[in-house]
XYZ file of C-alpha atoms in Angstrom:
320
model
C -55.830 107.753 -64.287
C -53.260 105.559 -65.985
C -53.235 106.248 -69.739
C -51.520 104.282 -72.523
C -50.766 106.524 -75.520
C -49.752 105.621 -79.063
C -48.418 108.317 -81.380
C -46.927 109.933 -78.293
C -44.443 112.086 -80.224
C -46.726 113.004 -83.130
C -48.398 116.351 -83.793
C -51.092 115.824 -81.126
C -49.093 113.429 -78.961
C -46.231 115.857 -78.332
C -48.390 118.431 -76.476
C -50.751 115.724 -75.148
C -48.202 113.882 -72.985
C -47.142 116.915 -70.889
C -50.784 118.025 -70.610
C -51.798 114.628 -69.243
C -48.905 114.723 -66.779
C -49.812 118.245 -65.668
C -53.325 116.983 -64.927
C -51.915 114.328 -62.636
C -52.335 111.313 -64.908
C -49.815 108.485 -65.148
C -48.686 108.051 -68.764
C -47.267 105.023 -70.564
C -46.193 106.055 -74.066
C -45.446 103.772 -77.014
C -42.691 104.845 -79.408
C -40.464 103.122 -81.953
C -37.484 105.374 -81.236
C -35.051 104.914 -78.300
C -34.148 108.600 -78.598
C -37.784 109.651 -78.322
C -38.244 107.181 -75.469
C -35.530 108.994 -73.533
C -37.204 112.344 -74.205
C -40.547 111.010 -72.966
C -38.937 109.640 -69.807
C -37.248 112.971 -69.157
C -40.629 114.699 -68.778
C -42.081 112.039 -66.497
C -43.750 109.504 -68.787
C -42.990 105.798 -68.861
C -41.785 104.932 -72.364
C -42.217 101.590 -74.097
C -40.291 100.920 -77.310
C -42.357 99.067 -79.883
C -44.341 99.220 -83.110
C -48.078 99.916 -82.937
C -48.624 97.264 -85.654
C -46.707 94.553 -83.767
C -49.501 92.646 -82.027
C -47.225 90.804 -79.624
C -45.394 93.949 -78.549
C -48.609 95.927 -78.049
C -50.457 93.187 -76.189
C -47.432 92.668 -73.945
C -46.971 96.376 -73.245
C -50.625 96.951 -72.379
C -50.751 93.758 -70.338
C -47.832 94.949 -68.223
C -49.091 98.526 -67.925
C -52.750 97.635 -67.209
C -53.960 101.171 -67.996
C -57.395 102.612 -67.294
C -57.573 104.157 -70.765
C -55.944 103.935 -74.191
C -55.474 107.029 -76.358
C -54.738 106.071 -79.980
C -52.970 108.939 -81.768
C -50.690 106.946 -84.079
C -50.330 108.145 -87.673
C -47.552 108.001 -90.279
C -47.820 111.386 -91.965
C -44.223 112.577 -91.971
C -42.629 113.580 -95.235
C -43.866 115.604 -98.189
C -47.638 115.671 -98.570
C -48.107 113.997 -101.961
C -51.542 114.986 -103.276
C -51.001 113.285 -106.622
C -50.415 109.927 -104.898
C -52.891 110.424 -102.085
C -53.513 106.705 -101.452
C -49.764 105.985 -101.299
C -49.133 108.831 -98.844
C -51.854 107.628 -96.447
C -51.259 103.871 -96.815
C -49.358 103.372 -93.540
C -51.721 105.642 -91.625
C -54.632 103.603 -92.969
C -52.996 100.440 -91.543
C -52.679 102.158 -88.169
C -56.359 103.118 -88.327
C -57.448 99.585 -89.216
C -55.037 96.910 -88.013
C -53.518 99.175 -85.370
C -56.934 100.016 -83.910
C -57.972 96.362 -83.849
C -54.758 95.360 -82.062
C -55.198 98.057 -79.430
C -58.845 97.177 -78.840
C -58.030 93.494 -78.417
C -55.146 94.283 -76.075
C -57.320 96.648 -74.083
C -60.078 94.103 -73.654
C -57.573 91.535 -72.451
C -56.246 93.923 -69.807
C -59.493 95.366 -68.493
C -59.187 98.791 -70.138
C -62.327 100.846 -69.584
C -61.954 103.811 -71.962
C -60.623 104.106 -75.514
C -60.075 107.433 -77.310
C -58.990 107.498 -80.952
C -57.894 110.134 -83.443
C -60.405 110.729 -86.222
C -60.468 113.442 -88.867
C -62.924 116.176 -89.836
C -60.914 118.156 -92.382
C -62.455 116.864 -95.610
C -64.479 113.587 -95.315
C -67.960 115.123 -94.926
C -70.402 115.344 -97.840
C -69.792 118.250 -100.178
C -73.512 119.013 -100.522
C -76.185 119.838 -97.965
C -75.431 122.117 -94.982
C -72.569 124.549 -95.405
C -71.217 123.652 -91.944
C -71.233 119.989 -90.938
C -72.108 118.510 -87.572
C -71.120 115.034 -86.416
C -74.471 113.695 -87.657
C -73.672 114.462 -91.296
C -72.468 111.510 -93.440
C -69.128 111.238 -95.167
C -68.831 112.028 -98.880
C -69.924 109.006 -100.972
C -68.391 110.134 -104.278
C -64.753 110.794 -103.473
C -61.988 110.367 -106.074
C -60.778 106.754 -106.192
C -57.419 107.506 -104.572
C -59.163 108.952 -101.466
C -61.516 106.039 -100.840
C -59.107 103.724 -98.974
C -58.428 106.525 -96.506
C -62.060 107.289 -95.779
C -62.783 103.551 -95.479
C -59.995 103.311 -92.902
C -61.628 106.196 -91.011
C -64.950 104.365 -91.099
C -63.291 101.184 -89.831
C -61.703 102.997 -86.893
C -64.930 104.735 -85.929
C -67.029 101.599 -86.284
C -64.627 99.527 -84.195
C -64.229 102.097 -81.416
C -67.815 103.310 -81.161
C -69.235 99.822 -81.674
C -67.276 98.282 -78.798
C -69.931 97.391 -76.221
C -67.353 96.443 -73.591
C -65.462 99.765 -73.757
C -66.370 103.452 -73.502
C -65.360 104.640 -76.971
C -64.631 108.176 -78.142
C -63.516 109.403 -81.572
C -62.190 112.948 -81.814
C -62.362 114.216 -85.390
C -59.636 116.838 -85.460
C -59.550 119.480 -88.154
C -56.503 120.163 -90.300
C -53.734 120.299 -87.717
C -51.333 123.222 -87.556
C -48.678 124.262 -85.090
C -45.409 122.638 -83.956
C -44.800 119.151 -85.321
C -47.396 119.416 -88.091
C -47.089 120.044 -91.822
C -48.460 123.522 -91.113
C -45.828 124.434 -88.528
C -43.757 127.521 -89.245
C -41.054 125.152 -90.494
C -43.499 122.588 -91.888
C -43.621 121.160 -95.393
C -46.917 122.765 -96.430
C -45.953 126.119 -94.940
C -42.703 125.967 -96.883
C -44.665 125.380 -100.079
C -46.748 128.492 -99.362
C -43.569 130.511 -98.818
C -42.195 129.307 -102.188
C -45.531 129.845 -104.005
C -45.815 126.112 -104.667
C -49.304 125.877 -103.106
C -51.576 127.583 -105.655
C -55.275 128.371 -105.387
C -56.892 125.766 -107.622
C -60.036 126.666 -109.537
C -62.282 128.911 -107.482
C -60.557 127.895 -104.237
C -64.012 127.539 -102.723
C -63.368 124.365 -100.743
C -63.670 125.141 -97.022
C -61.069 123.910 -94.543
C -61.524 123.637 -90.788
C -58.438 123.863 -88.603
C -57.218 122.810 -85.165
C -54.065 123.968 -83.396
C -52.206 120.975 -81.973
C -52.420 122.416 -78.449
C -56.199 122.771 -78.773
C -56.376 119.182 -79.991
C -54.402 117.996 -76.969
C -56.574 120.006 -74.575
C -59.771 118.581 -76.087
C -58.373 115.058 -75.758
C -57.652 115.452 -72.053
C -61.068 117.033 -71.507
C -62.857 114.172 -73.299
C -60.876 111.663 -71.250
C -61.616 113.294 -67.913
C -65.288 114.046 -68.553
C -65.829 110.409 -69.545
C -67.482 111.408 -72.801
C -68.504 108.820 -75.390
C -69.303 109.128 -79.070
C -67.817 111.291 -81.803
C -66.803 114.953 -81.594
C -65.506 117.451 -84.130
C -62.452 119.200 -82.667
C -61.992 122.286 -84.827
C -61.697 126.025 -84.341
C -64.550 128.519 -84.671
C -63.953 129.761 -88.201
C -63.937 127.437 -91.219
C -62.141 129.208 -94.054
C -62.317 128.933 -97.866
C -59.058 127.602 -99.295
C -58.391 130.711 -101.380
C -58.808 132.978 -98.366
C -56.627 130.738 -96.201
C -53.727 130.476 -98.643
C -53.800 134.215 -99.352
C -54.000 135.098 -95.664
C -51.295 132.633 -94.651
C -48.906 133.965 -97.291
C -49.512 137.492 -95.999
C -48.942 136.396 -92.392
C -45.673 134.695 -93.381
C -44.511 137.723 -95.361
C -44.566 135.699 -98.589
C -45.823 136.571 -102.043
C -49.507 135.782 -102.682
C -50.330 132.325 -104.063
C -50.741 131.755 -107.768
C -54.105 130.870 -109.314
C -54.304 127.712 -111.416
C -57.391 126.410 -113.256
C -58.581 122.983 -112.150
C -57.946 121.379 -115.546
C -54.308 122.466 -115.431
C -53.797 121.437 -111.793
C -55.293 117.968 -112.156
C -52.265 116.314 -113.869
C -50.009 117.799 -111.176
C -51.965 117.138 -107.964
C -54.492 114.528 -109.114
C -58.253 114.412 -108.622
C -57.750 114.256 -104.858
C -55.840 117.523 -104.829
C -58.443 119.296 -106.928
C -61.227 117.909 -104.709
C -59.496 119.138 -101.543
C -59.128 122.616 -103.005
C -62.665 122.984 -104.310
C -65.174 120.692 -102.556
C -64.925 120.303 -98.741
C -67.420 122.041 -96.451
C -66.833 123.642 -93.078
C -67.162 121.775 -89.779
C -68.965 122.754 -86.566
C -67.470 122.454 -83.080
C -70.782 123.153 -81.309
C -71.134 119.652 -79.843
C -67.645 119.658 -78.309
C -68.245 123.109 -76.848
C -71.581 122.087 -75.339
C -70.908 118.537 -74.140
C -67.209 118.769 -73.308
C -67.216 122.402 -72.173
C -64.201 122.843 -74.452
C -63.329 126.075 -76.247
C -60.339 126.408 -78.568
C -57.606 128.669 -77.264
C -57.121 129.852 -80.839
C -60.533 130.695 -82.383
C -59.039 130.728 -85.881
C -55.846 129.780 -87.686
C -55.054 133.510 -87.946
C -54.817 133.785 -84.155
C -52.777 130.606 -83.939
C -50.246 131.563 -86.602
C -49.828 135.058 -85.190
C -49.112 133.540 -81.787
C -46.581 131.141 -83.329
C -44.909 134.010 -85.206
C -44.698 136.063 -82.012
C -43.167 133.169 -80.048
C -40.712 132.467 -82.867
C -39.700 136.108 -82.878
C -39.220 136.115 -79.109
C -37.055 132.985 -79.285
C -34.973 134.488 -82.098
C -34.470 137.699 -80.142
């Protein structure tokens, strides 16, 4: 299958491209960087230099490539995760989820593309009441802090456009909070560094529940969904949703760092905003049962503990 990929060097894209190639697919990858284009070409992908928000460039690239499928993984989440200015941090990613998705869909239709897979998110958008663990059928939270609403509306736009396309087979993969190489929760990532320096406290009761996905598991699920010709929406998360307080404490222990501080919500709010407090105290866990059943996919790392231990072991082996 010939596959056109955006976000080819991002957290999911980086392991996705070699996995697609290993499975015998032909890959055309869009990147803005000539240096990254050279790296993609060196592993066997065809690289196209361009911006995912440049309609002319995207339409031209897809028209020349004439792929069987498009995999939309483009985000703009590099840099320090700014909870206090949540809407500002996600602004460019929201454009990629709205305008970028629309451009890709239009280009795909014009070139006879049959399948379209897009990156969604399952880490926090679900309702904070009702079932403790959320399936794909559960609605998104209707009462989010104001600064989070543009982001969830962009998610809704992406899902509506992809799943509502009658002339394409649409799939949305709602990944959990990504960790592993290239993510903010890599061993050298920004959020991991904050945990090491005790700058990521447990806010309030720390009872918000986070669901995780190792980047390699996300890439594997993407290839599986592509090859099995699935349609619809799937949560791509590991087996063990974890309360924030337990996660931050356990991660600090795994990293050999001091335990996180505890900060009451009223004191944290001026520092990390309503969005930050909400993320620490409100989200519910997410189920991967549908992906396991319909895609026959099982995460290699059943929990973030397994994944981080594996990363620590590999890092130690490389250092030795």
